[in-house]
PDB file of C-alpha atoms in Angstrom:
ATOM      1  CA  MET B 496     135.472 303.021 -20.723  1.00 68.00           C
ATOM      2  CA  ASP B 497     135.446 299.211 -20.634  1.00 69.00           C
ATOM      3  CA  LYS B 498     138.857 299.277 -18.854  1.00 78.00           C
ATOM      4  CA  LEU B 499     137.730 301.488 -15.952  1.00 79.00           C
ATOM      5  CA  SER B 500     136.721 299.928 -12.662  1.00 86.00           C
ATOM      6  CA  PRO B 501     132.900 299.956 -12.504  1.00 89.00           C
ATOM      7  CA  PRO B 502     131.044 302.041 -11.826  1.00 93.00           C
ATOM      8  CA  ALA B 503     132.782 304.747 -13.867  1.00 94.00           C
ATOM      9  CA  LYS B 504     130.852 307.974 -13.214  1.00 95.00           C
ATOM     10  CA  LEU B 505     131.589 310.853 -15.570  1.00 94.00           C
ATOM     11  CA  TRP B 506     130.113 314.198 -16.582  1.00 95.00           C
ATOM     12  CA  TYR B 507     130.850 316.765 -19.282  1.00 96.00           C
ATOM     13  CA  PHE B 508     129.914 320.267 -20.353  1.00 95.00           C
ATOM     14  CA  GLY B 509     130.633 321.954 -23.654  1.00 95.00           C
ATOM     15  CA  PRO B 510     129.497 323.155 -27.086  1.00 94.00           C
ATOM     16  CA  MET B 511     127.679 320.835 -29.490  1.00 91.00           C
ATOM     17  CA  PHE B 512     126.707 321.179 -33.162  1.00 89.00           C
ATOM     18  CA  ARG B 513     123.689 319.803 -35.016  1.00 81.00           C
ATOM     19  CA  TYR B 514     124.381 318.313 -38.415  1.00 79.00           C
ATOM     20  CA  GLU B 515     120.758 317.767 -39.420  1.00 72.00           C
ATOM     21  CA  ARG B 516     118.213 320.523 -40.061  1.00 70.00           C
ATOM     22  CA  PRO B 517     117.494 322.162 -36.670  1.00 64.00           C
ATOM     23  CA  GLN B 518     113.864 322.065 -35.574  1.00 62.00           C
ATOM     24  CA  ALA B 519     112.032 325.218 -34.515  1.00 55.00           C
ATOM     25  CA  GLY B 520     113.490 326.691 -31.330  1.00 55.00           C
ATOM     26  CA  ARG B 521     116.720 324.702 -31.688  1.00 67.00           C
ATOM     27  CA  GLN B 522     120.101 326.173 -32.533  1.00 73.00           C
ATOM     28  CA  ARG B 523     122.829 324.949 -34.872  1.00 83.00           C
ATOM     29  CA  GLN B 524     125.355 325.389 -32.038  1.00 87.00           C
ATOM     30  CA  PHE B 525     124.251 324.775 -28.456  1.00 88.00           C
ATOM     31  CA  HIS B 526     125.772 323.765 -25.129  1.00 93.00           C
ATOM     32  CA  GLN B 527     125.135 320.536 -23.300  1.00 94.00           C
ATOM     33  CA  ILE B 528     125.609 319.031 -19.855  1.00 95.00           C
ATOM     34  CA  GLY B 529     125.837 315.260 -19.809  1.00 95.00           C
ATOM     35  CA  LEU B 530     126.232 312.522 -17.234  1.00 96.00           C
ATOM     36  CA  GLU B 531     127.374 308.976 -17.993  1.00 95.00           C
ATOM     37  CA  LEU B 532     127.619 305.873 -15.791  1.00 96.00           C
ATOM     38  CA  PHE B 533     129.565 302.921 -17.263  1.00 94.00           C
ATOM     39  CA  GLY B 534     129.919 299.323 -16.156  1.00 94.00           C
ATOM     40  CA  ILE B 535     126.666 298.547 -14.299  1.00 95.00           C
ATOM     41  CA  LYS B 536     123.921 296.536 -16.003  1.00 95.00           C
ATOM     42  CA  GLU B 537     121.566 296.485 -12.986  1.00 97.00           C
ATOM     43  CA  PRO B 538     118.592 298.907 -12.793  1.00 96.00           C
ATOM     44  CA  THR B 539     120.164 300.560  -9.727  1.00 97.00           C
ATOM     45  CA  ALA B 540     122.338 302.512 -12.189  1.00 97.00           C
ATOM     46  CA  ASP B 541     119.277 303.670 -14.153  1.00 97.00           C
ATOM     47  CA  ALA B 542     117.586 304.784 -10.926  1.00 97.00           C
ATOM     48  CA  GLU B 543     120.641 306.707  -9.689  1.00 97.00           C
ATOM     49  CA  VAL B 544     120.992 308.582 -12.983  1.00 97.00           C
ATOM     50  CA  ILE B 545     117.287 309.512 -13.064  1.00 96.00           C
ATOM     51  CA  ILE B 546     117.310 310.683  -9.439  1.00 95.00           C
ATOM     52  CA  MET B 547     120.486 312.717 -10.027  1.00 95.00           C
ATOM     53  CA  ALA B 548     118.840 314.380 -13.044  1.00 94.00           C
ATOM     54  CA  LEU B 549     115.905 315.396 -10.862  1.00 93.00           C
ATOM     55  CA  GLU B 550     118.194 316.724  -8.121  1.00 92.00           C
ATOM     56  CA  LEU B 551     120.129 318.796 -10.666  1.00 91.00           C
ATOM     57  CA  LEU B 552     116.949 320.417 -11.968  1.00 90.00           C
ATOM     58  CA  LYS B 553     115.576 321.039  -8.479  1.00 87.00           C
ATOM     59  CA  ALA B 554     118.854 322.717  -7.496  1.00 85.00           C
ATOM     60  CA  ASN B 555     118.278 325.118 -10.394  1.00 82.00           C
ATOM     61  CA  GLY B 556     114.818 326.071  -9.137  1.00 77.00           C
ATOM     62  CA  LEU B 557     112.671 323.784 -11.296  1.00 80.00           C
ATOM     63  CA  ASN B 558     109.888 321.953  -9.465  1.00 76.00           C
ATOM     64  CA  ASP B 559     106.769 319.915 -10.278  1.00 78.00           C
ATOM     65  CA  LEU B 560     108.998 317.480 -12.151  1.00 85.00           C
ATOM     66  CA  THR B 561     107.711 314.248 -13.668  1.00 88.00           C
ATOM     67  CA  VAL B 562     109.627 311.430 -15.340  1.00 93.00           C
ATOM     68  CA  SER B 563     108.308 309.850 -18.544  1.00 94.00           C
ATOM     69  CA  LEU B 564     109.607 306.296 -18.738  1.00 95.00           C
ATOM     70  CA  ASN B 565     109.713 303.481 -21.277  1.00 93.00           C
ATOM     71  CA  SER B 566     111.687 300.339 -22.043  1.00 93.00           C
ATOM     72  CA  LEU B 567     112.884 299.686 -25.595  1.00 89.00           C
ATOM     73  CA  GLY B 568     113.905 296.148 -24.680  1.00 90.00           C
ATOM     74  CA  CYS B 569     117.059 294.434 -25.920  1.00 89.00           C
ATOM     75  CA  PRO B 570     117.992 294.230 -29.636  1.00 84.00           C
ATOM     76  CA  LYS B 571     116.368 290.806 -29.963  1.00 84.00           C
ATOM     77  CA  CYS B 572     112.908 291.698 -28.667  1.00 85.00           C
ATOM     78  CA  ARG B 573     113.064 295.202 -30.200  1.00 81.00           C
ATOM     79  CA  ASN B 574     113.629 293.831 -33.703  1.00 82.00           C
ATOM     80  CA  ASN B 575     110.344 291.928 -33.513  1.00 81.00           C
ATOM     81  CA  TYR B 576     108.608 295.140 -32.404  1.00 83.00           C
ATOM     82  CA  LYS B 577     110.131 297.091 -35.315  1.00 83.00           C
ATOM     83  CA  GLU B 578     108.759 294.585 -37.809  1.00 85.00           C
ATOM     84  CA  GLU B 579     105.287 294.821 -36.279  1.00 85.00           C
ATOM     85  CA  ILE B 580     105.403 298.625 -36.401  1.00 84.00           C
ATOM     86  CA  LYS B 581     106.408 298.524 -40.085  1.00 87.00           C
ATOM     87  CA  LYS B 582     103.664 296.028 -40.898  1.00 87.00           C
ATOM     88  CA  ALA B 583     101.025 298.204 -39.189  1.00 87.00           C
ATOM     89  CA  LEU B 584     102.218 301.458 -40.811  1.00 88.00           C
ATOM     90  CA  LYS B 585     102.785 300.115 -44.345  1.00 89.00           C
ATOM     91  CA  PRO B 586      99.196 300.809 -45.549  1.00 89.00           C
ATOM     92  CA  TYR B 587      99.687 304.476 -44.480  1.00 88.00           C
ATOM     93  CA  LEU B 588     103.216 304.901 -45.860  1.00 87.00           C
ATOM     94  CA  ASP B 589     102.147 307.404 -48.541  1.00 88.00           C
ATOM     95  CA  GLU B 590     100.465 309.580 -45.871  1.00 88.00           C
ATOM     96  CA  LEU B 591     103.549 309.836 -43.662  1.00 87.00           C
ATOM     97  CA  CYS B 592     105.808 312.894 -43.843  1.00 89.00           C
ATOM     98  CA  ASP B 593     109.028 312.704 -45.888  1.00 88.00           C
ATOM     99  CA  ASP B 594     111.180 312.221 -42.789  1.00 85.00           C
ATOM    100  CA  CYS B 595     109.032 309.313 -41.599  1.00 88.00           C
ATOM    101  CA  LYS B 596     109.223 307.634 -45.008  1.00 88.00           C
ATOM    102  CA  VAL B 597     113.006 307.556 -44.601  1.00 86.00           C
ATOM    103  CA  ARG B 598     112.694 306.384 -40.982  1.00 85.00           C
ATOM    104  CA  PHE B 599     110.354 303.588 -42.088  1.00 85.00           C
ATOM    105  CA  GLU B 600     113.302 301.829 -43.740  1.00 82.00           C
ATOM    106  CA  LYS B 601     116.184 302.968 -41.502  1.00 80.00           C
ATOM    107  CA  ASN B 602     114.654 302.928 -38.020  1.00 79.00           C
ATOM    108  CA  PRO B 603     110.859 302.652 -37.734  1.00 82.00           C
ATOM    109  CA  LEU B 604     110.898 303.398 -33.985  1.00 80.00           C
ATOM    110  CA  ARG B 605     111.932 306.978 -34.788  1.00 80.00           C
ATOM    111  CA  ILE B 606     108.552 307.407 -36.494  1.00 82.00           C
ATOM    112  CA  LEU B 607     106.840 307.321 -33.092  1.00 80.00           C
ATOM    113  CA  ASP B 608     108.771 310.458 -32.101  1.00 76.00           C
ATOM    114  CA  CYS B 609     107.538 312.477 -35.097  1.00 82.00           C
ATOM    115  CA  LYS B 610     106.023 315.897 -34.322  1.00 79.00           C
ATOM    116  CA  ASN B 611     104.161 316.178 -37.638  1.00 84.00           C
ATOM    117  CA  GLU B 612     100.437 316.570 -36.888  1.00 86.00           C
ATOM    118  CA  ASN B 613      99.334 314.336 -39.751  1.00 87.00           C
ATOM    119  CA  CYS B 614     101.647 311.548 -38.576  1.00 87.00           C
ATOM    120  CA  LYS B 615     100.313 311.912 -35.034  1.00 85.00           C
ATOM    121  CA  LYS B 616      96.769 311.351 -36.361  1.00 88.00           C
ATOM    122  CA  ILE B 617      97.897 308.129 -38.020  1.00 87.00           C
ATOM    123  CA  PHE B 618      99.351 306.892 -34.714  1.00 83.00           C
ATOM    124  CA  GLU B 619      95.934 307.432 -33.106  1.00 84.00           C
ATOM    125  CA  LYS B 620      94.255 304.917 -35.421  1.00 85.00           C
ATOM    126  CA  ASN B 621      93.119 301.881 -33.428  1.00 84.00           C
ATOM    127  CA  GLU B 622      95.086 299.264 -35.345  1.00 83.00           C
ATOM    128  CA  ILE B 623      98.291 301.348 -35.056  1.00 82.00           C
ATOM    129  CA  LYS B 624      97.728 302.198 -31.404  1.00 80.00           C
ATOM    130  CA  GLU B 625      97.190 298.531 -30.590  1.00 81.00           C
ATOM    131  CA  VAL B 626     100.668 297.684 -31.910  1.00 80.00           C
ATOM    132  CA  ILE B 627     102.340 300.687 -30.218  1.00 78.00           C
ATOM    133  CA  LEU B 628     100.859 299.809 -26.829  1.00 77.00           C
ATOM    134  CA  LYS B 629     101.750 296.131 -27.137  1.00 78.00           C
ATOM    135  CA  ASP B 630     103.932 294.731 -24.346  1.00 80.00           C
ATOM    136  CA  PHE B 631     106.684 293.387 -26.616  1.00 85.00           C
ATOM    137  CA  ILE B 632     109.724 293.190 -24.324  1.00 89.00           C
ATOM    138  CA  CYS B 633     111.123 289.829 -23.206  1.00 91.00           C
ATOM    139  CA  ASN B 634     110.916 288.561 -19.614  1.00 93.00           C
ATOM    140  CA  GLU B 635     114.475 289.640 -18.739  1.00 94.00           C
ATOM    141  CA  CYS B 636     113.900 293.175 -20.005  1.00 94.00           C
ATOM    142  CA  LYS B 637     110.521 293.266 -18.280  1.00 95.00           C
ATOM    143  CA  GLU B 638     112.115 292.290 -14.947  1.00 96.00           C
ATOM    144  CA  HIS B 639     114.720 295.060 -15.363  1.00 97.00           C
ATOM    145  CA  PHE B 640     111.967 297.614 -16.022  1.00 96.00           C
ATOM    146  CA  GLU B 641     109.856 296.486 -13.049  1.00 96.00           C
ATOM    147  CA  GLN B 642     112.839 296.661 -10.710  1.00 97.00           C
ATOM    148  CA  LEU B 643     113.609 300.183 -11.927  1.00 97.00           C
ATOM    149  CA  LYS B 644     110.046 301.299 -11.213  1.00 96.00           C
ATOM    150  CA  GLU B 645     110.257 299.817  -7.707  1.00 97.00           C
ATOM    151  CA  LEU B 646     113.485 301.744  -7.053  1.00 97.00           C
ATOM    152  CA  LEU B 647     111.825 304.971  -8.188  1.00 96.00           C
ATOM    153  CA  ASN B 648     108.768 304.242  -6.046  1.00 96.00           C
ATOM    154  CA  VAL B 649     110.775 303.849  -2.830  1.00 96.00           C
ATOM    155  CA  ASN B 650     112.502 307.164  -3.594  1.00 94.00           C
ATOM    156  CA  ASN B 651     109.156 308.958  -4.129  1.00 92.00           C
ATOM    157  CA  VAL B 652     109.922 309.739  -7.772  1.00 93.00           C
ATOM    158  CA  LYS B 653     106.824 310.659  -9.765  1.00 90.00           C
ATOM    159  CA  TYR B 654     106.845 308.903 -13.131  1.00 93.00           C
ATOM    160  CA  GLU B 655     104.546 307.825 -15.936  1.00 93.00           C
ATOM    161  CA  THR B 656     105.103 305.121 -18.534  1.00 93.00           C
ATOM    162  CA  ASP B 657     104.924 306.341 -22.125  1.00 89.00           C
ATOM    163  CA  LYS B 658     105.022 303.806 -24.959  1.00 84.00           C
ATOM    164  CA  MET B 659     105.569 306.636 -27.462  1.00 80.00           C
ATOM    165  CA  LEU B 660     108.881 307.569 -25.861  1.00 85.00           C
ATOM    166  CA  VAL B 661     111.666 306.213 -28.087  1.00 79.00           C
ATOM    167  CA  ARG B 662     115.278 306.865 -29.115  1.00 76.00           C
ATOM    168  CA  GLY B 663     116.394 306.769 -32.706  1.00 65.00           C
ATOM    169  CA  LEU B 664     119.809 305.149 -32.373  1.00 72.00           C
ATOM    170  CA  ASP B 665     120.277 301.376 -32.326  1.00 72.00           C
ATOM    171  CA  TYR B 666     122.724 301.317 -29.416  1.00 81.00           C
ATOM    172  CA  TYR B 667     119.959 302.358 -26.977  1.00 87.00           C
ATOM    173  CA  THR B 668     118.618 299.434 -24.933  1.00 91.00           C
ATOM    174  CA  ARG B 669     115.927 299.027 -22.317  1.00 93.00           C
ATOM    175  CA  THR B 670     115.415 302.205 -20.277  1.00 95.00           C
ATOM    176  CA  VAL B 671     114.681 305.538 -21.945  1.00 94.00           C
ATOM    177  CA  PHE B 672     113.380 308.548 -20.039  1.00 95.00           C
ATOM    178  CA  GLU B 673     112.574 312.236 -20.188  1.00 94.00           C
ATOM    179  CA  VAL B 674     112.142 314.666 -17.312  1.00 93.00           C
ATOM    180  CA  LYS B 675     109.324 317.164 -17.752  1.00 88.00           C
ATOM    181  CA  SER B 676     108.424 320.265 -15.759  1.00 81.00           C
ATOM    182  CA  THR B 677     104.858 321.481 -15.225  1.00 71.00           C
ATOM    183  CA  SER B 678     106.078 324.760 -13.694  1.00 62.00           C
ATOM    184  CA  LEU B 679     105.121 326.657 -16.837  1.00 51.00           C
ATOM    185  CA  GLY B 680     101.523 325.450 -16.930  1.00 53.00           C
ATOM    186  CA  SER B 681     101.991 322.671 -19.493  1.00 53.00           C
ATOM    187  CA  GLN B 682     104.425 319.789 -19.567  1.00 52.00           C
ATOM    188  CA  SER B 683     107.779 320.712 -21.098  1.00 72.00           C
ATOM    189  CA  ALA B 684     110.652 318.265 -21.653  1.00 81.00           C
ATOM    190  CA  VAL B 685     113.764 319.490 -19.871  1.00 86.00           C
ATOM    191  CA  LEU B 686     116.237 316.626 -20.366  1.00 91.00           C
ATOM    192  CA  GLY B 687     116.398 313.131 -21.786  1.00 92.00           C
ATOM    193  CA  GLY B 688     118.427 310.010 -21.258  1.00 94.00           C
ATOM    194  CA  GLY B 689     118.524 306.264 -21.337  1.00 95.00           C
ATOM    195  CA  ARG B 690     120.540 303.065 -21.287  1.00 96.00           C
ATOM    196  CA  TYR B 691     122.948 302.472 -24.193  1.00 94.00           C
ATOM    197  CA  ASP B 692     124.578 299.137 -23.520  1.00 93.00           C
ATOM    198  CA  GLY B 693     125.577 298.709 -27.176  1.00 89.00           C
ATOM    199  CA  LEU B 694     127.557 301.929 -27.697  1.00 92.00           C
ATOM    200  CA  VAL B 695     131.038 301.011 -26.398  1.00 89.00           C
ATOM    201  CA  GLU B 696     131.033 297.753 -28.365  1.00 90.00           C
ATOM    202  CA  MET B 697     129.784 299.575 -31.476  1.00 90.00           C
ATOM    203  CA  LEU B 698     132.834 301.872 -31.207  1.00 90.00           C
ATOM    204  CA  GLY B 699     135.259 298.931 -30.959  1.00 90.00           C
ATOM    205  CA  GLY B 700     135.414 298.284 -27.212  1.00 88.00           C
ATOM    206  CA  ASN B 701     134.284 295.345 -25.148  1.00 89.00           C
ATOM    207  CA  PRO B 702     130.567 294.970 -24.289  1.00 89.00           C
ATOM    208  CA  THR B 703     129.997 297.613 -21.576  1.00 92.00           C
ATOM    209  CA  PRO B 704     126.646 298.517 -20.010  1.00 94.00           C
ATOM    210  CA  ALA B 705     126.043 302.262 -19.713  1.00 95.00           C
ATOM    211  CA  VAL B 706     123.324 304.768 -18.851  1.00 97.00           C
ATOM    212  CA  GLY B 707     123.207 308.556 -18.830  1.00 96.00           C
ATOM    213  CA  PHE B 708     121.379 311.758 -19.736  1.00 96.00           C
ATOM    214  CA  ALA B 709     121.929 315.013 -21.606  1.00 94.00           C
ATOM    215  CA  LEU B 710     120.610 318.491 -20.842  1.00 92.00           C
ATOM    216  CA  GLY B 711     120.599 321.482 -23.186  1.00 89.00           C
ATOM    217  CA  VAL B 712     121.968 324.481 -21.281  1.00 90.00           C
ATOM    218  CA  GLU B 713     120.143 327.095 -23.375  1.00 86.00           C
ATOM    219  CA  ARG B 714     116.900 325.217 -22.754  1.00 82.00           C
ATOM    220  CA  LEU B 715     117.620 325.163 -19.019  1.00 85.00           C
ATOM    221  CA  TYR B 716     118.350 328.906 -18.976  1.00 83.00           C
ATOM    222  CA  THR B 717     115.048 329.624 -20.725  1.00 78.00           C
ATOM    223  CA  LEU B 718     113.088 327.540 -18.215  1.00 79.00           C
ATOM    224  CA  ILE B 719     114.866 329.089 -15.218  1.00 77.00           C
ATOM    225  CA  GLU B 720     114.203 332.583 -16.545  1.00 73.00           C
ATOM    226  CA  LYS B 721     110.494 331.906 -17.035  1.00 70.00           C
ATOM    227  CA  THR B 722     110.142 330.148 -13.683  1.00 66.00           C
ATOM    228  CA  ASN B 723     111.881 332.985 -11.860  1.00 61.00           C
ATOM    229  CA  GLN B 724     109.361 335.513 -13.157  1.00 62.00           C
ATOM    230  CA  GLU B 725     107.267 334.629 -10.122  1.00 71.00           C
ATOM    231  CA  LYS B 726     107.023 337.511  -7.655  1.00 82.00           C
ATOM    232  CA  LEU B 727     109.238 337.872  -4.593  1.00 86.00           C
ATOM    233  CA  ASP B 728     107.751 337.023  -1.222  1.00 91.00           C
ATOM    234  CA  TYR B 729     108.666 340.341   0.401  1.00 95.00           C
ATOM    235  CA  PHE B 730     109.930 343.809  -0.508  1.00 95.00           C
ATOM    236  CA  VAL B 731     111.185 345.966   2.347  1.00 95.00           C
ATOM    237  CA  VAL B 732     109.899 349.552   2.036  1.00 95.00           C
ATOM    238  CA  SER B 733     111.974 351.951   4.137  1.00 95.00           C
ATOM    239  CA  ARG B 734     113.975 355.203   4.087  1.00 93.00           C
ATOM    240  CA  TYR B 735     116.372 353.637   6.603  1.00 94.00           C
ATOM    241  CA  PRO B 736     118.911 351.588   4.585  1.00 94.00           C
ATOM    242  CA  LYS B 737     120.686 349.901   7.532  1.00 94.00           C
ATOM    243  CA  GLU B 738     117.438 348.540   8.971  1.00 94.00           C
ATOM    244  CA  ALA B 739     116.093 347.672   5.509  1.00 94.00           C
ATOM    245  CA  LEU B 740     119.207 345.673   4.599  1.00 95.00           C
ATOM    246  CA  LYS B 741     119.182 343.882   7.953  1.00 94.00           C
ATOM    247  CA  LEU B 742     115.534 342.777   7.576  1.00 95.00           C
ATOM    248  CA  THR B 743     116.074 341.740   3.942  1.00 95.00           C
ATOM    249  CA  MET B 744     118.987 339.493   4.905  1.00 95.00           C
ATOM    250  CA  GLU B 745     116.998 337.957   7.783  1.00 94.00           C
ATOM    251  CA  LEU B 746     114.177 337.093   5.367  1.00 94.00           C
ATOM    252  CA  ARG B 747     116.599 335.556   2.860  1.00 92.00           C
ATOM    253  CA  ARG B 748     118.211 333.408   5.552  1.00 93.00           C
ATOM    254  CA  LYS B 749     114.766 332.045   6.347  1.00 91.00           C
ATOM    255  CA  GLY B 750     114.398 330.965   2.715  1.00 87.00           C
ATOM    256  CA  TYR B 751     112.171 333.794   1.448  1.00 91.00           C
ATOM    257  CA  GLY B 752     112.663 335.764  -1.730  1.00 89.00           C
ATOM    258  CA  ALA B 753     113.259 339.320  -0.515  1.00 92.00           C
ATOM    259  CA  ASP B 754     114.694 342.641  -1.662  1.00 94.00           C
ATOM    260  CA  PHE B 755     114.803 346.326  -0.712  1.00 93.00           C
ATOM    261  CA  ASP B 756     115.371 349.721  -2.336  1.00 92.00           C
ATOM    262  CA  MET B 757     119.113 350.401  -2.192  1.00 90.00           C
ATOM    263  CA  GLN B 758     118.604 354.046  -3.131  1.00 90.00           C
ATOM    264  CA  SER B 759     116.125 354.756  -0.293  1.00 89.00           C
ATOM    265  CA  ARG B 760     113.833 356.576  -2.698  1.00 92.00           C
ATOM    266  CA  LYS B 761     110.550 358.236  -1.778  1.00 92.00           C
ATOM    267  CA  PHE B 762     108.067 356.032   0.042  1.00 90.00           C
ATOM    268  CA  ASN B 763     105.468 355.981  -2.755  1.00 92.00           C
ATOM    269  CA  LYS B 764     108.110 355.040  -5.350  1.00 93.00           C
ATOM    270  CA  GLN B 765     109.177 352.094  -3.228  1.00 94.00           C
ATOM    271  CA  LEU B 766     105.584 350.927  -2.722  1.00 93.00           C
ATOM    272  CA  GLU B 767     104.989 351.189  -6.457  1.00 92.00           C
ATOM    273  CA  LYS B 768     107.990 348.947  -7.150  1.00 92.00           C
ATOM    274  CA  ALA B 769     106.947 346.527  -4.398  1.00 92.00           C
ATOM    275  CA  GLY B 770     103.522 346.140  -6.025  1.00 91.00           C
ATOM    276  CA  LYS B 771     105.161 345.081  -9.295  1.00 88.00           C
ATOM    277  CA  ILE B 772     107.678 342.554  -8.015  1.00 89.00           C
ATOM    278  CA  SER B 773     106.487 341.174  -4.657  1.00 92.00           C
ATOM    279  CA  LYS B 774     103.516 339.698  -2.822  1.00 92.00           C
ATOM    280  CA  PHE B 775     103.989 341.604   0.458  1.00 95.00           C
ATOM    281  CA  ALA B 776     105.541 344.908   1.499  1.00 95.00           C
ATOM    282  CA  CYS B 777     107.416 345.050   4.818  1.00 96.00           C
ATOM    283  CA  ILE B 778     107.133 348.695   5.857  1.00 95.00           C
ATOM    284  CA  LEU B 779     109.816 350.053   8.175  1.00 95.00           C
ATOM    285  CA  GLY B 780     109.174 353.666   9.070  1.00 93.00           C
ATOM    286  CA  GLU B 781     110.289 355.712  12.054  1.00 93.00           C
ATOM    287  CA  ASP B 782     107.470 354.435  14.286  1.00 94.00           C
ATOM    288  CA  GLU B 783     108.101 350.780  13.301  1.00 93.00           C
ATOM    289  CA  ILE B 784     111.802 351.042  14.082  1.00 94.00           C
ATOM    290  CA  GLU B 785     111.295 352.835  17.416  1.00 93.00           C
ATOM    291  CA  ASN B 786     108.624 350.388  18.596  1.00 94.00           C
ATOM    292  CA  ASN B 787     110.209 347.240  17.141  1.00 94.00           C
ATOM    293  CA  TYR B 788     107.473 346.020  14.767  1.00 95.00           C
ATOM    294  CA  ILE B 789     106.852 345.663  11.011  1.00 95.00           C
ATOM    295  CA  THR B 790     103.837 346.848   9.057  1.00 95.00           C
ATOM    296  CA  LEU B 791     103.068 343.974   6.684  1.00 94.00           C
ATOM    297  CA  LYS B 792     100.966 344.896   3.653  1.00 94.00           C
ATOM    298  CA  ASN B 793      99.344 342.334   1.370  1.00 94.00           C
ATOM    299  CA  LEU B 794      99.883 343.903  -2.048  1.00 92.00           C
ATOM    300  CA  GLU B 795      97.036 341.959  -3.657  1.00 89.00           C
ATOM    301  CA  THR B 796      94.323 342.759  -1.112  1.00 92.00           C
ATOM    302  CA  GLY B 797      95.738 345.969   0.397  1.00 92.00           C
ATOM    303  CA  VAL B 798      95.225 344.611   3.933  1.00 93.00           C
ATOM    304  CA  GLN B 799      97.834 345.777   6.487  1.00 93.00           C
ATOM    305  CA  GLU B 800      98.754 344.367   9.901  1.00 93.00           C
ATOM    306  CA  LYS B 801     101.405 344.955  12.537  1.00 93.00           C
ATOM    307  CA  VAL B 802     103.702 342.000  13.215  1.00 93.00           C
ATOM    308  CA  SER B 803     106.641 341.577  15.546  1.00 91.00           C
ATOM    309  CA  SER B 804     108.502 339.264  13.117  1.00 88.00           C
ATOM    310  CA  ILE B 805     108.087 337.169   9.961  1.00 88.00           C
ATOM    311  CA  ASP B 806     108.553 333.405  10.347  1.00 83.00           C
TER     312      ASP B 806
END
């Protein structure tokens, strides 16, 4: 990747396998979409990757998206932070979960990502929280982070800074982020990414800045399925299939969710189905067709009105 002309923009899709013990709701084998941008150290690359992640999710029907953002700094300033975290947590080492006891020696930043409830309570202690929330990054890393936030601001990207957002591998530098969706009523992480300027060099290449994200496909499918459980806008109720199909297609072209009964079943059967899957029923009977109007029924209130068209 260090030989390609920057920026090198790549993506991949394929099966992945977890070596470690899978957490609840995670599979041993899963599929992943990833995007990588090599060769650009400036925060413009971080901003482009984050915005592209949002556009990808929006294109799949996910809305109300928010970015959680943090900067891990460079290796130099991060090492000082690690030592402070270890110093603050040492008196509580025996109370940490087994995984966090291992992380304490190998990579103390991973402790902040622990989902164990007892560990979370320890992080809430004032003396621990004070260290976690400390602004530890150097001036150069701070400038990079501020420029990134400005780029997101001018592109109307909603974001929040989260000091608890970390990555467990040492090649991550500066920017880390997660995209969350509030479509399901509570915030759910959909994808994660960050800057990993140390990876290419770690694998034997020349120093090469890089940033990217990864998205679990099974996770995306689950979110799309739940989001799409929302009712259709309109269901066309009619015993006249040609007219019903024509109106349904007109509604879809206008951007509405619409459907009709392809079997032209009895009127009451169609209304019953409409009540289950849509907000409004567009009734097309003989009188409506002859006089060129639609009977629009609000399926929540039962109120009906005659309309010449639906805009």
